[in-house]
GROMACS .gro file of N, CA and C in nm:
model
  462
    1GLY      N    1   4.953  -2.827   4.353
    1GLY     CA    2   5.016  -2.835   4.187
    1GLY      C    3   5.159  -2.899   4.254
    2ASN      N    4   5.254  -2.834   4.163
    2ASN     CA    5   5.389  -2.900   4.157
    2ASN      C    6   5.458  -2.772   4.224
    3GLY      N    7   5.416  -2.662   4.267
    3GLY     CA    8   5.501  -2.563   4.319
    3GLY      C    9   5.564  -2.453   4.223
    4TRP      N   10   5.511  -2.451   4.082
    4TRP     CA   11   5.551  -2.366   3.998
    4TRP      C   12   5.560  -2.234   4.032
    5ASP      N   13   5.436  -2.156   4.108
    5ASP     CA   14   5.437  -2.044   4.123
    5ASP      C   15   5.560  -2.003   4.245
    6ALA      N   16   5.565  -2.101   4.335
    6ALA     CA   17   5.629  -2.093   4.441
    6ALA      C   18   5.811  -2.092   4.406
    7MET      N   19   5.827  -2.188   4.301
    7MET     CA   20   5.971  -2.159   4.254
    7MET      C   21   5.992  -2.080   4.172
    8ASN      N   22   5.886  -1.971   4.111
    8ASN     CA   23   5.909  -1.878   4.037
    8ASN      C   24   5.964  -1.760   4.128
    9PHE      N   25   5.876  -1.743   4.228
    9PHE     CA   26   5.875  -1.651   4.353
    9PHE      C   27   6.033  -1.658   4.414
   10ALA      N   28   6.098  -1.792   4.422
   10ALA     CA   29   6.223  -1.791   4.469
   10ALA      C   30   6.329  -1.763   4.389
   11SER      N   31   6.293  -1.775   4.248
   11SER     CA   32   6.405  -1.778   4.145
   11SER      C   33   6.436  -1.645   4.131
   12LYS      N   34   6.316  -1.545   4.185
   12LYS     CA   35   6.338  -1.390   4.185
   12LYS      C   36   6.400  -1.355   4.286
   13GLY      N   37   6.434  -1.432   4.408
   13GLY     CA   38   6.509  -1.404   4.521
   13GLY      C   39   6.417  -1.378   4.672
   14HIS      N   40   6.273  -1.437   4.659
   14HIS     CA   41   6.203  -1.420   4.757
   14HIS      C   42   6.244  -1.542   4.829
   15ILE      N   43   6.196  -1.515   4.971
   15ILE     CA   44   6.208  -1.618   5.069
   15ILE      C   45   6.083  -1.699   5.064
   16VAL      N   46   6.082  -1.842   5.015
   16VAL     CA   47   5.936  -1.886   5.005
   16VAL      C   48   5.936  -2.011   5.105
   17THR      N   49   5.810  -2.052   5.132
   17THR     CA   50   5.787  -2.173   5.205
   17THR      C   51   5.692  -2.241   5.117
   18ALA      N   52   5.686  -2.337   5.057
   18ALA     CA   53   5.597  -2.414   4.959
   18ALA      C   54   5.532  -2.515   5.058
   19VAL      N   55   5.401  -2.553   5.047
   19VAL     CA   56   5.311  -2.637   5.125
   19VAL      C   57   5.207  -2.718   5.058
   20ASP      N   58   5.233  -2.848   5.062
   20ASP     CA   59   5.153  -2.947   4.999
   20ASP      C   60   5.129  -3.061   5.075
   21PHE      N   61   5.010  -3.101   5.057
   21PHE     CA   62   4.963  -3.244   5.147
   21PHE      C   63   5.009  -3.350   5.054
   22ALA      N   64   5.004  -3.333   4.931
   22ALA     CA   65   5.024  -3.450   4.827
   22ALA      C   66   5.196  -3.484   4.835
   23GLU      N   67   5.242  -3.604   4.869
   23GLU     CA   68   5.372  -3.637   4.872
   23GLU      C   69   5.434  -3.619   4.741
   24SER      N   70   5.357  -3.657   4.635
   24SER     CA   71   5.400  -3.665   4.464
   24SER      C   72   5.458  -3.520   4.459
   25ALA      N   73   5.353  -3.413   4.495
   25ALA     CA   74   5.396  -3.266   4.469
   25ALA      C   75   5.513  -3.240   4.530
   26VAL      N   76   5.529  -3.261   4.662
   26VAL     CA   77   5.657  -3.224   4.743
   26VAL      C   78   5.759  -3.271   4.671
   27ASN      N   79   5.767  -3.406   4.651
   27ASN     CA   80   5.875  -3.479   4.586
   27ASN      C   81   5.923  -3.406   4.445
   28ASN      N   82   5.828  -3.375   4.374
   28ASN     CA   83   5.851  -3.300   4.249
   28ASN      C   84   5.913  -3.169   4.285
   29MET      N   85   5.867  -3.078   4.368
   29MET     CA   86   5.915  -2.955   4.385
   29MET      C   87   6.052  -2.986   4.455
   30GLN      N   88   6.090  -3.082   4.532
   30GLN     CA   89   6.217  -3.102   4.580
   30GLN      C   90   6.332  -3.132   4.449
   31THR      N   91   6.286  -3.214   4.386
   31THR     CA   92   6.351  -3.261   4.291
   31THR      C   93   6.394  -3.127   4.166
   32VAL      N   94   6.305  -3.050   4.142
   32VAL     CA   95   6.334  -2.946   4.063
   32VAL      C   96   6.390  -2.819   4.128
   33VAL      N   97   6.395  -2.804   4.281
   33VAL     CA   98   6.449  -2.716   4.346
   33VAL      C   99   6.589  -2.746   4.349
   34LYS      N  100   6.610  -2.888   4.381
   34LYS     CA  101   6.761  -2.923   4.391
   34LYS      C  102   6.858  -2.910   4.236
   35GLN      N  103   6.760  -2.928   4.143
   35GLN     CA  104   6.821  -2.923   4.001
   35GLN      C  105   6.855  -2.770   3.968
   36SER      N  106   6.768  -2.682   4.028
   36SER     CA  107   6.765  -2.550   3.985
   36SER      C  108   6.854  -2.455   4.080
   37ASP      N  109   6.924  -2.515   4.192
   37ASP     CA  110   6.981  -2.456   4.283
   37ASP      C  111   6.900  -2.330   4.352
   38LEU      N  112   6.771  -2.372   4.370
   38LEU     CA  113   6.691  -2.253   4.421
   38LEU      C  114   6.686  -2.283   4.584
   39ILE      N  115   6.637  -2.216   4.677
   39ILE     CA  116   6.653  -2.223   4.793
   39ILE      C  117   6.489  -2.190   4.847
   40MET      N  118   6.429  -2.290   4.904
   40MET     CA  119   6.301  -2.300   4.961
   40MET      C  120   6.291  -2.379   5.064
   41ASP      N  121   6.179  -2.358   5.144
   41ASP     CA  122   6.138  -2.437   5.231
   41ASP      C  123   6.000  -2.507   5.179
   42ILE      N  124   6.006  -2.655   5.195
   42ILE     CA  125   5.915  -2.711   5.123
   42ILE      C  126   5.838  -2.799   5.240
   43LEU      N  127   5.719  -2.796   5.265
   43LEU     CA  128   5.664  -2.863   5.355
   43LEU      C  129   5.557  -2.960   5.321
   44HIS      N  130   5.569  -3.073   5.367
   44HIS     CA  131   5.476  -3.186   5.332
   44HIS      C  132   5.390  -3.181   5.445
   45MET      N  133   5.273  -3.119   5.429
   45MET     CA  134   5.168  -3.121   5.552
   45MET      C  135   5.026  -3.046   5.506
   46ASP      N  136   4.944  -3.086   5.596
   46ASP     CA  137   4.803  -3.005   5.595
   46ASP      C  138   4.828  -2.860   5.604
   47ILE      N  139   4.749  -2.768   5.515
   47ILE     CA  140   4.781  -2.621   5.542
   47ILE      C  141   4.704  -2.577   5.658
   48PHE      N  142   4.599  -2.658   5.725
   48PHE     CA  143   4.535  -2.629   5.837
   48PHE      C  144   4.629  -2.644   5.944
   49ASP      N  145   4.731  -2.705   5.929
   49ASP     CA  146   4.838  -2.713   6.058
   49ASP      C  147   4.936  -2.620   6.055
   50LEU      N  148   4.942  -2.512   5.957
   50LEU     CA  149   5.051  -2.412   5.941
   50LEU      C  150   5.040  -2.309   6.060
   51SER      N  151   4.920  -2.296   6.101
   51SER     CA  152   4.905  -2.222   6.235
   51SER      C  153   4.976  -2.282   6.350
   52LYS      N  154   5.016  -2.414   6.369
   52LYS     CA  155   5.077  -2.474   6.461
   52LYS      C  156   5.224  -2.447   6.483
   53LEU      N  157   5.284  -2.393   6.335
   53LEU     CA  158   5.435  -2.384   6.324
   53LEU      C  159   5.456  -2.225   6.301
   54TYR      N  160   5.353  -2.156   6.286
   54TYR     CA  161   5.380  -2.008   6.255
   54TYR      C  162   5.295  -1.904   6.303
   55ILE      N  163   5.329  -1.817   6.347
   55ILE     CA  164   5.247  -1.696   6.394
   55ILE      C  165   5.302  -1.595   6.365
   56ASN      N  166   5.240  -1.462   6.291
   56ASN     CA  167   5.275  -1.360   6.238
   56ASN      C  168   5.417  -1.365   6.181
   57HIS      N  169   5.410  -1.460   6.098
   57HIS     CA  170   5.547  -1.482   6.037
   57HIS      C  171   5.567  -1.438   5.866
   58PHE      N  172   5.455  -1.463   5.772
   58PHE     CA  173   5.457  -1.429   5.667
   58PHE      C  174   5.438  -1.287   5.614
   59ASP      N  175   5.507  -1.228   5.518
   59ASP     CA  176   5.468  -1.102   5.448
   59ASP      C  177   5.342  -1.114   5.368
   60VAL      N  178   5.324  -1.222   5.301
   60VAL     CA  179   5.258  -1.270   5.184
   60VAL      C  180   5.194  -1.393   5.175
   61VAL      N  181   5.056  -1.427   5.172
   61VAL     CA  182   5.012  -1.563   5.151
   61VAL      C  183   4.948  -1.570   4.990
   62LEU      N  184   5.015  -1.648   4.920
   62LEU     CA  185   4.957  -1.639   4.769
   62LEU      C  186   4.857  -1.737   4.768
   63GLU      N  187   4.747  -1.680   4.732
   63GLU     CA  188   4.618  -1.769   4.693
   63GLU      C  189   4.568  -1.782   4.560
   64TYR      N  190   4.626  -1.900   4.530
   64TYR     CA  191   4.587  -1.968   4.369
   64TYR      C  192   4.549  -2.106   4.369
   65THR      N  193   4.400  -2.130   4.349
   65THR     CA  194   4.337  -2.230   4.350
   65THR      C  195   4.330  -2.307   4.462
   66CYS      N  196   4.394  -2.244   4.591
   66CYS     CA  197   4.365  -2.332   4.726
   66CYS      C  198   4.245  -2.304   4.774
   67PHE      N  199   4.176  -2.174   4.785
   67PHE     CA  200   4.043  -2.149   4.845
   67PHE      C  201   3.959  -2.232   4.761
   68CYS      N  202   3.958  -2.246   4.622
   68CYS     CA  203   3.829  -2.334   4.546
   68CYS      C  204   3.840  -2.451   4.574
   69ALA      N  205   3.978  -2.525   4.625
   69ALA     CA  206   3.980  -2.654   4.661
   69ALA      C  207   3.950  -2.728   4.771
   70ILE      N  208   3.932  -2.593   4.898
   70ILE     CA  209   3.870  -2.625   5.016
   70ILE      C  210   3.725  -2.651   5.025
   71ASN      N  211   3.666  -2.739   5.081
   71ASN     CA  212   3.520  -2.762   5.114
   71ASN      C  213   3.473  -2.623   5.167
   72PRO      N  214   3.362  -2.562   5.097
   72PRO     CA  215   3.282  -2.439   5.165
   72PRO      C  216   3.287  -2.419   5.300
   73SER      N  217   3.262  -2.542   5.380
   73SER     CA  218   3.262  -2.560   5.513
   73SER      C  219   3.384  -2.534   5.591
   74LYS      N  220   3.507  -2.537   5.525
   74LYS     CA  221   3.643  -2.541   5.603
   74LYS      C  222   3.677  -2.398   5.550
   75ARG      N  223   3.622  -2.305   5.490
   75ARG     CA  224   3.698  -2.188   5.426
   75ARG      C  225   3.696  -2.076   5.562
   76ARG      N  226   3.622  -2.098   5.664
   76ARG     CA  227   3.639  -1.980   5.784
   76ARG      C  228   3.801  -2.042   5.854
   77ASP      N  229   3.812  -2.168   5.850
   77ASP     CA  230   3.926  -2.232   5.926
   77ASP      C  231   4.051  -2.191   5.825
   78TYR      N  232   4.036  -2.176   5.693
   78TYR     CA  233   4.131  -2.134   5.628
   78TYR      C  234   4.168  -2.005   5.643
   79LEU      N  235   4.057  -1.913   5.646
   79LEU     CA  236   4.098  -1.763   5.646
   79LEU      C  237   4.142  -1.734   5.796
   80ASN      N  238   4.108  -1.805   5.900
   80ASN     CA  239   4.161  -1.780   6.012
   80ASN      C  240   4.323  -1.828   6.027
   81MET      N  241   4.343  -1.940   5.982
   81MET     CA  242   4.470  -1.975   5.957
   81MET      C  243   4.556  -1.873   5.892
   82VAL      N  244   4.517  -1.829   5.789
   82VAL     CA  245   4.599  -1.708   5.714
   82VAL      C  246   4.622  -1.589   5.785
   83ARG      N  247   4.518  -1.552   5.849
   83ARG     CA  248   4.530  -1.420   5.944
   83ARG      C  249   4.623  -1.470   6.066
   84HIS      N  250   4.634  -1.571   6.098
   84HIS     CA  251   4.743  -1.621   6.203
   84HIS      C  252   4.863  -1.625   6.184
   85ILE      N  253   4.896  -1.668   6.052
   85ILE     CA  254   5.031  -1.687   5.974
   85ILE      C  255   5.081  -1.558   5.941
   86LEU      N  256   5.010  -1.470   5.891
   86LEU     CA  257   5.052  -1.347   5.854
   86LEU      C  258   5.101  -1.240   5.919
   87LYS      N  259   5.210  -1.180   5.900
   87LYS     CA  260   5.252  -1.070   5.995
   87LYS      C  261   5.155  -0.959   5.987
   88PRO      N  262   5.187  -0.872   6.081
   88PRO     CA  263   5.113  -0.746   6.091
   88PRO      C  264   5.147  -0.672   5.962
   89LYS      N  265   5.024  -0.619   5.910
   89LYS     CA  266   5.033  -0.558   5.750
   89LYS      C  267   5.058  -0.664   5.641
   90GLY      N  268   5.067  -0.775   5.666
   90GLY     CA  269   5.089  -0.910   5.574
   90GLY      C  270   4.977  -0.915   5.483
   91GLU      N  271   4.983  -0.973   5.358
   91GLU     CA  272   4.887  -0.966   5.268
   91GLU      C  273   4.879  -1.114   5.213
   92LEU      N  274   4.720  -1.136   5.194
   92LEU     CA  275   4.658  -1.221   5.109
   92LEU      C  276   4.628  -1.168   4.974
   93VAL      N  277   4.723  -1.239   4.862
   93VAL     CA  278   4.720  -1.176   4.745
   93VAL      C  279   4.677  -1.300   4.647
   94GLY      N  280   4.601  -1.282   4.566
   94GLY     CA  281   4.565  -1.414   4.494
   94GLY      C  282   4.430  -1.370   4.365
   95LEU      N  283   4.392  -1.514   4.317
   95LEU     CA  284   4.282  -1.485   4.233
   95LEU      C  285   4.169  -1.574   4.291
   96LEU      N  286   4.057  -1.544   4.303
   96LEU     CA  287   3.945  -1.604   4.346
   96LEU      C  288   3.877  -1.665   4.234
   97PHE      N  289   3.857  -1.804   4.222
   97PHE     CA  290   3.825  -1.871   4.098
   97PHE      C  291   3.742  -2.000   4.157
   98PRO      N  292   3.663  -2.051   4.067
   98PRO     CA  293   3.580  -1.991   3.967
   98PRO      C  294   3.447  -1.913   4.017
   99ILE      N  295   3.441  -1.811   3.982
   99ILE     CA  296   3.351  -1.721   4.053
   99ILE      C  297   3.184  -1.740   3.948
  100ASP      N  298   3.209  -1.819   3.851
  100ASP     CA  299   3.108  -1.839   3.777
  100ASP      C  300   3.042  -1.976   3.822
  101LYS      N  301   3.085  -2.033   3.926
  101LYS     CA  302   3.031  -2.170   3.958
  101LYS      C  303   2.948  -2.175   4.088
  102ASP      N  304   2.836  -2.206   4.130
  102ASP     CA  305   2.790  -2.195   4.238
  102ASP      C  306   2.853  -2.326   4.324
  103PRO      N  307   2.896  -2.290   4.469
  103PRO     CA  308   2.969  -2.397   4.551
  103PRO      C  309   2.885  -2.517   4.558
  104ASP      N  310   2.719  -2.496   4.554
  104ASP     CA  311   2.631  -2.611   4.586
  104ASP      C  312   2.671  -2.725   4.486
  105GLU      N  313   2.723  -2.708   4.349
  105GLU     CA  314   2.754  -2.785   4.257
  105GLU      C  315   2.865  -2.895   4.291
  106GLY      N  316   2.914  -2.872   4.393
  106GLY     CA  317   3.031  -2.963   4.425
  106GLY      C  318   3.176  -2.912   4.381
  107GLY      N  319   3.285  -3.002   4.396
  107GLY     CA  320   3.394  -2.963   4.344
  107GLY      C  321   3.502  -3.066   4.413
  108PRO      N  322   3.618  -3.077   4.407
  108PRO     CA  323   3.699  -2.922   4.384
  108PRO      C  324   3.686  -2.921   4.233
  109PRO      N  325   3.723  -2.793   4.151
  109PRO     CA  326   3.710  -2.678   4.226
  109PRO      C  327   3.529  -2.634   4.285
  110PHE      N  328   3.539  -2.578   4.392
  110PHE     CA  329   3.414  -2.551   4.452
  110PHE      C  330   3.403  -2.387   4.406
  111GLY      N  331   3.281  -2.368   4.371
  111GLY     CA  332   3.284  -2.234   4.325
  111GLY      C  333   3.270  -2.129   4.440
  112VAL      N  334   3.308  -2.005   4.398
  112VAL     CA  335   3.298  -1.897   4.479
  112VAL      C  336   3.200  -1.793   4.469
  113LYS      N  337   3.124  -1.771   4.519
  113LYS     CA  338   3.017  -1.662   4.513
  113LYS      C  339   3.094  -1.534   4.544
  114LEU      N  340   3.119  -1.428   4.476
  114LEU     CA  341   3.214  -1.330   4.462
  114LEU      C  342   3.167  -1.237   4.599
  115LYS      N  343   3.049  -1.186   4.603
  115LYS     CA  344   2.979  -1.082   4.673
  115LYS      C  345   2.996  -1.143   4.827
  116SER      N  346   2.962  -1.260   4.852
  116SER     CA  347   2.950  -1.335   5.011
  116SER      C  348   3.087  -1.381   5.021
  117THR      N  349   3.176  -1.396   4.947
  117THR     CA  350   3.309  -1.431   4.984
  117THR      C  351   3.410  -1.339   5.004
  118ILE      N  352   3.383  -1.208   4.938
  118ILE     CA  353   3.462  -1.106   4.957
  118ILE      C  354   3.424  -1.044   5.112
  119LYS      N  355   3.277  -1.067   5.144
  119LYS     CA  356   3.239  -1.018   5.277
  119LYS      C  357   3.290  -1.123   5.385
  120LEU      N  358   3.284  -1.230   5.366
  120LEU     CA  359   3.343  -1.352   5.450
  120LEU      C  360   3.484  -1.299   5.485
  121ILE      N  361   3.584  -1.265   5.378
  121ILE     CA  362   3.728  -1.246   5.395
  121ILE      C  363   3.749  -1.129   5.483
  122THR      N  364   3.652  -1.041   5.449
  122THR     CA  365   3.668  -0.901   5.514
  122THR      C  366   3.622  -0.929   5.690
  123GLU      N  367   3.592  -1.050   5.717
  123GLU     CA  368   3.567  -1.068   5.875
  123GLU      C  369   3.703  -1.090   5.920
  124TYR      N  370   3.794  -1.135   5.818
  124TYR     CA  371   3.935  -1.171   5.886
  124TYR      C  372   4.055  -1.062   5.859
  125LEU      N  373   4.020  -1.021   5.714
  125LEU     CA  374   4.117  -0.928   5.665
  125LEU      C  375   4.048  -0.792   5.624
  126PHE      N  376   4.153  -0.693   5.572
  126PHE     CA  377   4.070  -0.566   5.540
  126PHE      C  378   4.107  -0.579   5.393
  127LEU      N  379   4.020  -0.540   5.311
  127LEU     CA  380   4.017  -0.558   5.147
  127LEU      C  381   4.096  -0.440   5.095
  128ILE      N  382   4.201  -0.443   5.016
  128ILE     CA  383   4.286  -0.338   4.978
  128ILE      C  384   4.254  -0.316   4.816
  129LYS      N  385   4.223  -0.450   4.729
  129LYS     CA  386   4.219  -0.441   4.602
  129LYS      C  387   4.117  -0.556   4.556
  130GLN      N  388   4.044  -0.537   4.462
  130GLN     CA  389   3.942  -0.640   4.391
  130GLN      C  390   3.940  -0.598   4.239
  131GLU      N  391   3.991  -0.639   4.163
  131GLU     CA  392   3.979  -0.611   4.020
  131GLU      C  393   3.977  -0.724   3.931
  132VAL      N  394   3.905  -0.721   3.797
  132VAL     CA  395   3.923  -0.799   3.702
  132VAL      C  396   4.053  -0.817   3.639
  133PRO      N  397   4.118  -0.943   3.647
  133PRO     CA  398   4.263  -0.927   3.592
  133PRO      C  399   4.253  -0.932   3.451
  134SER      N  400   4.361  -0.872   3.408
  134SER     CA  401   4.407  -0.847   3.267
  134SER      C  402   4.481  -0.926   3.211
  135LEU      N  403   4.532  -1.064   3.277
  135LEU     CA  404   4.623  -1.119   3.220
  135LEU      C  405   4.577  -1.289   3.273
  136SER      N  406   4.442  -1.298   3.276
  136SER     CA  407   4.402  -1.440   3.299
  136SER      C  408   4.398  -1.541   3.187
  137ILE      N  409   4.436  -1.659   3.202
  137ILE     CA  410   4.479  -1.764   3.088
  137ILE      C  411   4.332  -1.753   3.014
  138LYS      N  412   4.340  -1.780   2.884
  138LYS     CA  413   4.215  -1.803   2.810
  138LYS      C  414   4.077  -1.888   2.865
  139SER      N  415   4.106  -1.992   2.948
  139SER     CA  416   4.022  -2.062   3.009
  139SER      C  417   3.942  -2.005   3.124
  140ARG      N  418   4.017  -1.900   3.182
  140ARG     CA  419   3.991  -1.859   3.291
  140ARG      C  420   3.928  -1.708   3.297
  141VAL      N  421   3.937  -1.638   3.148
  141VAL     CA  422   3.908  -1.510   3.135
  141VAL      C  423   3.729  -1.476   3.167
  142GLY      N  424   3.701  -1.382   3.269
  142GLY     CA  425   3.571  -1.388   3.336
  142GLY      C  426   3.527  -1.467   3.433
  143ARG      N  427   3.626  -1.577   3.477
  143ARG     CA  428   3.599  -1.660   3.560
  143ARG      C  429   3.667  -1.633   3.728
  144GLU      N  430   3.760  -1.550   3.714
  144GLU     CA  431   3.838  -1.518   3.846
  144GLU      C  432   3.840  -1.355   3.869
  145ILE      N  433   3.849  -1.345   4.015
  145ILE     CA  434   3.917  -1.201   4.025
  145ILE      C  435   4.049  -1.170   4.103
  146PHE      N  436   4.129  -1.065   4.074
  146PHE     CA  437   4.216  -1.065   4.146
  146PHE      C  438   4.179  -0.999   4.276
  147ILE      N  439   4.258  -1.031   4.411
  147ILE     CA  440   4.238  -0.985   4.526
  147ILE      C  441   4.344  -0.934   4.608
  148ILE      N  442   4.370  -0.851   4.684
  148ILE     CA  443   4.464  -0.820   4.779
  148ILE      C  444   4.388  -0.765   4.909
  149PHE      N  445   4.412  -0.861   5.024
  149PHE     CA  446   4.361  -0.832   5.154
  149PHE      C  447   4.469  -0.825   5.250
  150ARG      N  448   4.499  -0.708   5.342
  150ARG     CA  449   4.573  -0.689   5.428
  150ARG      C  450   4.528  -0.730   5.578
  151LYS      N  451   4.623  -0.779   5.663
  151LYS     CA  452   4.603  -0.814   5.791
  151LYS      C  453   4.630  -0.674   5.857
  152ASP      N  454   4.535  -0.627   5.958
  152ASP     CA  455   4.549  -0.491   6.018
  152ASP      C  456   4.536  -0.373   5.970
  153GLY      N  457   4.450  -0.362   5.851
  153GLY     CA  458   4.424  -0.242   5.770
  153GLY      C  459   4.528  -0.200   5.697
  154ASN      N  460   4.542  -0.083   5.693
  154ASN     CA  461   4.640   0.004   5.590
  154ASN      C  462   4.771   0.019   5.675
   0.00000   0.00000   0.00000
């Protein structure tokens, strides 16, 4: 998207690295960041290349509609990259969406089979929390699950 979540975290004082492959999204973020006096690293690149730049670097990877945008055949690559860039005890935090759509229906968004997706992610990270979010936007009520996974267990 246009980095609204990243900019919100930066406005709260977090050190943020935002990544997007779309040049327009990167340009929009850079414009808003300059106008808002926010401090963020904004990278124009493919997320699958992040592990070439970072190892054990991030405390948190925020997952919000990236997983569902990735072709299901590339999800293992994504999870391997996330595990690689997270610090020990780092966390993957986010929403799995849409859990009411079959991945075979195509996308994006590609559907997320909840049980098999949780099982897949636990091959890379440890499940800390899985719950129905109480603050879903109206169009996503019942269609997403809040998750926290940690690298290297508790």
